[in-house]
């Protein structure tokens, strides 16, 4: 009951937010993973060239 004595209707749950933030997070994660992977590959390649004679 609210202040006016009328029964309070249960509000429907709010619509789920669009998955834009999820896409942005995935893109950021993929970008970071890709950058780390590229850095690791470059470092490993340099290390291999140094040690393979």
Short mmCIF file of C-alpha atoms in Angstrom, two decimals:
data_model
loop_
_atom_site.label_atom_id
_atom_site.label_comp_id
_atom_site.label_asym_id
_atom_site.label_seq_id
_atom_site.Cartn_x
_atom_site.Cartn_y
_atom_site.Cartn_z
CA UNK A 1 0.00 0.00 0.00
CA UNK A 2 1.28 3.45 -0.82
CA UNK A 3 0.48 6.78 0.85
CA UNK A 4 -2.90 7.08 -0.93
CA UNK A 5 -4.13 3.67 0.20
CA UNK A 6 -4.13 2.19 -3.30
CA UNK A 7 -2.41 -1.15 -3.76
CA UNK A 8 1.04 -0.78 -5.20
CA UNK A 9 1.50 -2.66 -8.43
CA UNK A 10 4.70 -4.60 -8.78
CA UNK A 11 6.77 -2.90 -11.41
CA UNK A 12 8.04 -5.12 -14.20
CA UNK A 13 11.78 -5.69 -14.07
CA UNK A 14 13.74 -3.13 -16.07
CA UNK A 15 14.86 -4.28 -19.50
CA UNK A 16 18.33 -5.75 -19.61
CA UNK A 17 20.95 -3.22 -20.70
CA UNK A 18 22.14 -3.62 -24.26
CA UNK A 19 25.25 -5.78 -24.54
CA UNK A 20 27.27 -2.79 -25.78
CA UNK A 21 29.36 -2.64 -22.61
CA UNK A 22 29.91 -6.37 -22.90
CA UNK A 23 31.11 -5.94 -26.49
CA UNK A 24 33.38 -3.08 -25.44
CA UNK A 25 34.83 -5.18 -22.62
CA UNK A 26 35.40 -8.10 -24.97
CA UNK A 27 37.05 -5.81 -27.52
CA UNK A 28 39.30 -4.31 -24.84
CA UNK A 29 40.16 -7.76 -23.54
CA UNK A 30 40.90 -9.04 -27.04
CA UNK A 31 43.00 -5.97 -27.75
CA UNK A 32 45.01 -6.42 -24.58
CA UNK A 33 45.42 -10.14 -25.22
CA UNK A 34 46.45 -9.48 -28.81
CA UNK A 35 48.97 -6.85 -27.76
CA UNK A 36 50.41 -9.14 -25.08
CA UNK A 37 50.54 -12.02 -27.55
CA UNK A 38 52.29 -9.91 -30.17
CA UNK A 39 54.77 -8.66 -27.57
CA UNK A 40 55.44 -12.19 -26.38
CA UNK A 41 55.93 -13.44 -29.96
CA UNK A 42 58.28 -10.56 -30.74
CA UNK A 43 60.24 -11.13 -27.54
CA UNK A 44 60.44 -14.88 -28.11
CA UNK A 45 61.53 -14.38 -31.70
CA UNK A 46 64.27 -11.98 -30.62
CA UNK A 47 65.35 -14.36 -27.86
CA UNK A 48 65.39 -17.30 -30.30
CA UNK A 49 67.45 -15.34 -32.84
CA UNK A 50 69.90 -14.39 -30.09
CA UNK A 51 70.27 -17.98 -28.91
CA UNK A 52 70.09 -19.85 -32.20
CA UNK A 53 73.34 -18.33 -33.42
#
